PDB file of C-alpha atoms in Angstrom:
ATOM      1  CA  MET A1496     -46.020  26.319  32.879  1.00 55.00           C
ATOM      2  CA  ALA A1497     -43.796  25.554  30.106  1.00 56.00           C
ATOM      3  CA  PRO A1498     -42.386  29.421  29.467  1.00 56.00           C
ATOM      4  CA  THR A1499     -42.165  31.019  27.080  1.00 56.00           C
ATOM      5  CA  LYS A1500     -38.639  31.009  26.244  1.00 55.00           C
ATOM      6  CA  SER A1501     -37.863  27.281  26.264  1.00 52.00           C
ATOM      7  CA  LYS A1502     -39.905  27.916  22.912  1.00 54.00           C
ATOM      8  CA  ARG A1503     -37.687  30.572  21.599  1.00 57.00           C
ATOM      9  CA  ARG A1504     -34.101  28.641  21.669  1.00 61.00           C
ATOM     10  CA  PRO A1505     -34.520  25.528  19.023  1.00 75.00           C
ATOM     11  CA  ALA A1506     -35.437  28.361  16.845  1.00 69.00           C
ATOM     12  CA  VAL A1507     -31.737  30.679  17.853  1.00 69.00           C
ATOM     13  CA  ARG A1508     -30.290  27.412  18.640  1.00 73.00           C
ATOM     14  CA  ARG A1509     -31.060  26.467  15.011  1.00 74.00           C
ATOM     15  CA  ALA A1510     -30.628  29.263  13.697  1.00 71.00           C
ATOM     16  CA  GLY A1511     -27.226  28.597  14.649  1.00 71.00           C
ATOM     17  CA  GLU A1512     -26.702  25.002  13.471  1.00 82.00           C
ATOM     18  CA  SER A1513     -27.458  26.249  10.222  1.00 85.00           C
ATOM     19  CA  ALA A1514     -25.293  28.894   9.667  1.00 84.00           C
ATOM     20  CA  TYR A1515     -21.525  26.818  10.838  1.00 87.00           C
ATOM     21  CA  GLY A1516     -23.070  23.511   8.578  1.00 86.00           C
ATOM     22  CA  LEU A1517     -23.157  26.769   5.918  1.00 89.00           C
ATOM     23  CA  LEU A1518     -19.399  27.736   6.852  1.00 91.00           C
ATOM     24  CA  LEU A1519     -18.555  23.868   6.666  1.00 90.00           C
ATOM     25  CA  VAL A1520     -19.876  23.443   3.595  1.00 90.00           C
ATOM     26  CA  GLY A1521     -18.041  27.610   2.268  1.00 92.00           C
ATOM     27  CA  LYS A1522     -14.846  25.564   4.030  1.00 94.00           C
ATOM     28  CA  GLN A1523     -15.609  22.095   2.184  1.00 95.00           C
ATOM     29  CA  ALA A1524     -15.987  23.991  -1.638  1.00 95.00           C
ATOM     30  CA  LEU A1525     -13.058  26.291  -1.375  1.00 97.00           C
ATOM     31  CA  MET A1526     -10.353  23.941  -0.146  1.00 97.00           C
ATOM     32  CA  ALA A1527     -11.810  21.729  -2.838  1.00 97.00           C
ATOM     33  CA  ALA A1528     -11.632  24.391  -5.266  1.00 98.00           C
ATOM     34  CA  VAL A1529      -7.761  25.300  -3.947  1.00 98.00           C
ATOM     35  CA  ALA A1530      -6.870  21.533  -5.044  1.00 98.00           C
ATOM     36  CA  LEU A1531      -8.767  21.556  -8.090  1.00 98.00           C
ATOM     37  CA  LEU A1532      -6.510  24.833  -9.064  1.00 98.00           C
ATOM     38  CA  VAL A1533      -3.152  23.077  -8.041  1.00 98.00           C
ATOM     39  CA  LEU A1534      -3.941  20.764  -9.744  1.00 98.00           C
ATOM     40  CA  THR A1535      -5.400  22.197 -12.764  1.00 98.00           C
ATOM     41  CA  ALA A1536      -1.954  24.646 -12.321  1.00 98.00           C
ATOM     42  CA  GLY A1537       0.445  21.581 -12.663  1.00 98.00           C
ATOM     43  CA  VAL A1538      -1.168  20.609 -16.159  1.00 98.00           C
ATOM     44  CA  PHE A1539      -0.634  23.687 -18.122  1.00 97.00           C
ATOM     45  CA  THR A1540       2.446  23.900 -16.750  1.00 97.00           C
ATOM     46  CA  SER A1541       3.199  20.268 -17.516  1.00 97.00           C
ATOM     47  CA  TRP A1542       1.526  20.519 -20.890  1.00 96.00           C
ATOM     48  CA  ASP A1543       4.397  22.907 -23.030  1.00 92.00           C
ATOM     49  CA  ALA A1544       6.571  20.136 -22.616  1.00 91.00           C
ATOM     50  CA  ALA A1545       4.824  17.163 -22.422  1.00 94.00           C
ATOM     51  CA  GLN A1546       3.317  17.847 -25.665  1.00 95.00           C
ATOM     52  CA  HIS A1547       6.337  17.916 -28.028  1.00 93.00           C
ATOM     53  CA  ALA A1548       7.715  14.603 -25.507  1.00 93.00           C
ATOM     54  CA  MET A1549       4.346  12.545 -26.028  1.00 94.00           C
ATOM     55  CA  LEU A1550       3.087  13.567 -29.498  1.00 92.00           C
ATOM     56  CA  THR A1551       6.121  13.737 -31.458  1.00 85.00           C
ATOM     57  CA  LYS A1552       4.766  12.877 -34.950  1.00 86.00           C
ATOM     58  CA  GLY A1553       4.446  15.563 -37.570  1.00 85.00           C
ATOM     59  CA  ARG A1554       6.467  17.424 -35.152  1.00 86.00           C
ATOM     60  CA  GLU A1555      10.961  17.876 -36.659  1.00 90.00           C
ATOM     61  CA  ARG A1556      12.398  15.057 -34.589  1.00 92.00           C
ATOM     62  CA  GLY A1557      15.619  13.896 -34.271  1.00 93.00           C
ATOM     63  CA  THR A1558      18.264  13.538 -31.800  1.00 93.00           C
ATOM     64  CA  VAL A1559      20.536  15.414 -29.495  1.00 92.00           C
ATOM     65  CA  THR A1560      24.311  15.420 -29.522  1.00 91.00           C
ATOM     66  CA  ILE A1561      25.020  17.232 -26.039  1.00 91.00           C
ATOM     67  CA  GLU A1562      28.395  19.571 -26.715  1.00 90.00           C
ATOM     68  CA  ARG A1563      28.159  21.949 -23.909  1.00 89.00           C
ATOM     69  CA  CYS A1564      26.043  23.240 -20.810  1.00 87.00           C
ATOM     70  CA  ASP A1565      25.428  26.565 -19.769  1.00 85.00           C
ATOM     71  CA  GLY A1566      23.274  26.919 -15.773  1.00 82.00           C
ATOM     72  CA  ASP A1567      20.148  25.146 -16.437  1.00 86.00           C
ATOM     73  CA  VAL A1568      20.785  24.436 -19.975  1.00 89.00           C
ATOM     74  CA  CYS A1569      22.656  21.760 -22.577  1.00 89.00           C
ATOM     75  CA  GLY A1570      23.259  22.598 -26.225  1.00 91.00           C
ATOM     76  CA  GLY A1571      24.314  20.326 -29.248  1.00 92.00           C
ATOM     77  CA  ARG A1572      24.554  18.933 -32.360  1.00 92.00           C
ATOM     78  CA  PHE A1573      21.307  18.497 -33.494  1.00 93.00           C
ATOM     79  CA  GLU A1574      20.434  15.763 -36.256  1.00 92.00           C
ATOM     80  CA  PRO A1575      17.429  14.468 -37.851  1.00 91.00           C
ATOM     81  CA  ALA A1576      16.084  11.432 -38.528  1.00 86.00           C
ATOM     82  CA  SER A1577      16.148   9.656 -41.225  1.00 75.00           C
ATOM     83  CA  GLY A1578      11.866   8.994 -42.086  1.00 60.00           C
ATOM     84  CA  ALA A1579      10.977  12.587 -39.943  1.00 54.00           C
ATOM     85  CA  PRO A1580       9.387  15.626 -41.762  1.00 55.00           C
ATOM     86  CA  ALA A1581      12.298  18.475 -42.607  1.00 55.00           C
ATOM     87  CA  GLY A1582      10.573  22.021 -41.953  1.00 54.00           C
ATOM     88  CA  ALA A1583      11.218  25.268 -42.222  1.00 48.00           C
ATOM     89  CA  ASP A1584      13.947  24.830 -40.028  1.00 49.00           C
ATOM     90  CA  ALA A1585      16.456  21.937 -42.249  1.00 53.00           C
ATOM     91  CA  GLU A1586      18.953  24.254 -41.408  1.00 57.00           C
ATOM     92  CA  ARG A1587      19.568  23.778 -38.033  1.00 60.00           C
ATOM     93  CA  ARG A1588      22.348  22.486 -36.724  1.00 76.00           C
ATOM     94  CA  THR A1589      22.189  23.745 -32.994  1.00 90.00           C
ATOM     95  CA  VAL A1590      19.202  23.216 -30.614  1.00 92.00           C
ATOM     96  CA  THR A1591      19.215  23.625 -26.486  1.00 91.00           C
ATOM     97  CA  VAL A1592      17.372  21.543 -24.029  1.00 90.00           C
ATOM     98  CA  VAL A1593      16.681  21.491 -20.261  1.00 85.00           C
ATOM     99  CA  GLU A1594      19.503  20.418 -18.045  1.00 73.00           C
ATOM    100  CA  ALA A1595      18.362  17.559 -16.651  1.00 69.00           C
ATOM    101  CA  ALA A1596      17.231  16.012 -19.483  1.00 62.00           C
ATOM    102  CA  GLY A1597      21.079  15.271 -20.625  1.00 61.00           C
ATOM    103  CA  ARG A1598      24.042  15.618 -18.202  1.00 70.00           C
ATOM    104  CA  GLU A1599      27.348  14.149 -19.985  1.00 77.00           C
ATOM    105  CA  ARG A1600      28.839  15.802 -22.759  1.00 84.00           C
ATOM    106  CA  GLY A1601      29.116  12.974 -25.341  1.00 88.00           C
ATOM    107  CA  GLU A1602      25.632  11.938 -23.914  1.00 88.00           C
ATOM    108  CA  ARG A1603      22.913  11.480 -26.761  1.00 91.00           C
ATOM    109  CA  LEU A1604      18.907  12.455 -26.748  1.00 90.00           C
ATOM    110  CA  PRO A1605      16.460  11.916 -28.665  1.00 92.00           C
ATOM    111  CA  VAL A1606      14.120  14.828 -28.931  1.00 93.00           C
ATOM    112  CA  ALA A1607      11.734  16.529 -30.623  1.00 93.00           C
ATOM    113  CA  VAL A1608      11.716  19.989 -31.688  1.00 92.00           C
ATOM    114  CA  LYS A1609       9.083  23.238 -30.363  1.00 91.00           C
ATOM    115  CA  PRO A1610       7.727  24.782 -33.856  1.00 89.00           C
ATOM    116  CA  GLY A1611       9.570  28.216 -34.644  1.00 87.00           C
ATOM    117  CA  THR A1612      12.440  27.525 -31.979  1.00 89.00           C
ATOM    118  CA  ASP A1613      15.462  26.279 -31.150  1.00 90.00           C
ATOM    119  CA  GLU A1614      14.293  24.592 -27.930  1.00 92.00           C
ATOM    120  CA  ALA A1615      14.021  21.078 -28.046  1.00 92.00           C
ATOM    121  CA  VAL A1616      11.938  18.846 -25.890  1.00 93.00           C
ATOM    122  CA  ARG A1617      13.548  14.927 -25.269  1.00 92.00           C
ATOM    123  CA  THR A1618      11.423  11.851 -25.951  1.00 92.00           C
ATOM    124  CA  GLY A1619      10.788   8.698 -25.613  1.00 91.00           C
ATOM    125  CA  LEU A1620       9.416   7.532 -21.490  1.00 93.00           C
ATOM    126  CA  GLY A1621      11.831   8.999 -19.945  1.00 90.00           C
ATOM    127  CA  GLY A1622      11.366  12.285 -21.491  1.00 92.00           C
ATOM    128  CA  VAL A1623       7.317  12.268 -21.148  1.00 94.00           C
ATOM    129  CA  LEU A1624       7.480  11.954 -17.235  1.00 95.00           C
ATOM    130  CA  HIS A1625      10.271  14.634 -17.003  1.00 93.00           C
ATOM    131  CA  ALA A1626       8.150  17.048 -18.966  1.00 94.00           C
ATOM    132  CA  TRP A1627       5.327  16.054 -16.471  1.00 96.00           C
ATOM    133  CA  ILE A1628       6.546  16.685 -12.631  1.00 96.00           C
ATOM    134  CA  PRO A1629       5.492  19.776 -12.725  1.00 97.00           C
ATOM    135  CA  PHE A1630       1.469  18.068 -12.540  1.00 98.00           C
ATOM    136  CA  ALA A1631       3.907  15.448 -10.123  1.00 98.00           C
ATOM    137  CA  GLY A1632       4.433  18.591  -7.652  1.00 98.00           C
ATOM    138  CA  SER A1633       1.070  19.298  -7.688  1.00 98.00           C
ATOM    139  CA  LEU A1634       0.137  16.058  -6.825  1.00 98.00           C
ATOM    140  CA  LEU A1635       1.544  16.355  -3.462  1.00 98.00           C
ATOM    141  CA  LEU A1636       0.159  20.084  -2.893  1.00 98.00           C
ATOM    142  CA  ALA A1637      -3.453  19.033  -2.876  1.00 98.00           C
ATOM    143  CA  ALA A1638      -2.599  15.161  -1.156  1.00 98.00           C
ATOM    144  CA  LEU A1639      -1.723  18.394   1.376  1.00 97.00           C
ATOM    145  CA  VAL A1640      -4.761  20.049   1.130  1.00 97.00           C
ATOM    146  CA  VAL A1641      -7.092  17.150   0.591  1.00 98.00           C
ATOM    147  CA  ALA A1642      -5.686  15.474   3.697  1.00 97.00           C
ATOM    148  CA  GLY A1643      -6.127  18.594   5.846  1.00 96.00           C
ATOM    149  CA  GLY A1644      -8.333  20.974   4.351  1.00 95.00           C
ATOM    150  CA  LEU A1645     -11.010  18.483   3.119  1.00 95.00           C
ATOM    151  CA  ARG A1646     -10.326  15.039   5.834  1.00 95.00           C
ATOM    152  CA  MET A1647     -10.170  13.004   2.413  1.00 96.00           C
ATOM    153  CA  ARG A1648      -7.111  10.844   4.343  1.00 97.00           C
ATOM    154  CA  ARG A1649      -7.464   7.423   1.770  1.00 97.00           C
ATOM    155  CA  THR A1650      -8.211   9.984  -1.166  1.00 97.00           C
ATOM    156  CA  ALA A1651      -5.287  12.112  -0.036  1.00 98.00           C
ATOM    157  CA  TRP A1652      -2.877   9.544   0.234  1.00 98.00           C
ATOM    158  CA  GLY A1653      -3.938   8.071  -3.434  1.00 98.00           C
ATOM    159  CA  LEU A1654      -2.517  11.822  -4.906  1.00 98.00           C
ATOM    160  CA  GLY A1655       0.537  11.261  -2.383  1.00 98.00           C
ATOM    161  CA  LEU A1656       1.579   7.998  -3.773  1.00 98.00           C
ATOM    162  CA  ALA A1657       0.861   9.128  -7.473  1.00 98.00           C
ATOM    163  CA  GLY A1658       3.198  11.992  -6.679  1.00 98.00           C
ATOM    164  CA  ALA A1659       5.402  10.484  -5.666  1.00 98.00           C
ATOM    165  CA  ALA A1660       5.240   7.541  -8.166  1.00 98.00           C
ATOM    166  CA  LEU A1661       5.578   9.947 -11.182  1.00 97.00           C
ATOM    167  CA  LEU A1662       8.685  11.443 -10.129  1.00 97.00           C
ATOM    168  CA  GLY A1663      10.260   8.387  -9.007  1.00 97.00           C
ATOM    169  CA  GLY A1664       9.512   7.409 -11.939  1.00 96.00           C
ATOM    170  CA  ALA A1665      11.548  10.589 -13.937  1.00 93.00           C
ATOM    171  CA  PHE A1666      14.359  10.338 -11.648  1.00 93.00           C
ATOM    172  CA  LEU A1667      14.976   6.886 -12.656  1.00 94.00           C
ATOM    173  CA  THR A1668      13.867   7.351 -16.741  1.00 89.00           C
ATOM    174  CA  LEU A1669      16.318  10.659 -16.528  1.00 79.00           C
TER     175      LEU A1669
END
């Protein structure tokens, strides 16, 4: 009385469910990898300037007085700090800094000079927050990936709020 076809169906259904489950796990792993890649790229991009803004010990430090701004770069006279180590570039008098760090002519900014270049990075709280702006953007983008791809809404809200707070802090301190 038992049909032979009914015994086959559950095996086919289990195989289909296993394949679907494998696709779901693969999608989750892919979305997690994309979110991690976005966050890693943000940290890597930010670290170039952040290391000079945060870790100023042993670097040439001082102040720059903004004299001119061309495009996205401002330049001015560099005055070394009294206790700063004098490097091989002690005779340097002019350095450049990103325009967002200082916009007005005559403005004095605390800076640290990147070794071997004429580029300066703003130090202090404003400089550190400004240096981490690319990471803040990656937090906001990763929040979208986490919410949409991983369906982890609370984690996404946390990432998004952290990114927004970092951007807001940079805006308020500069």
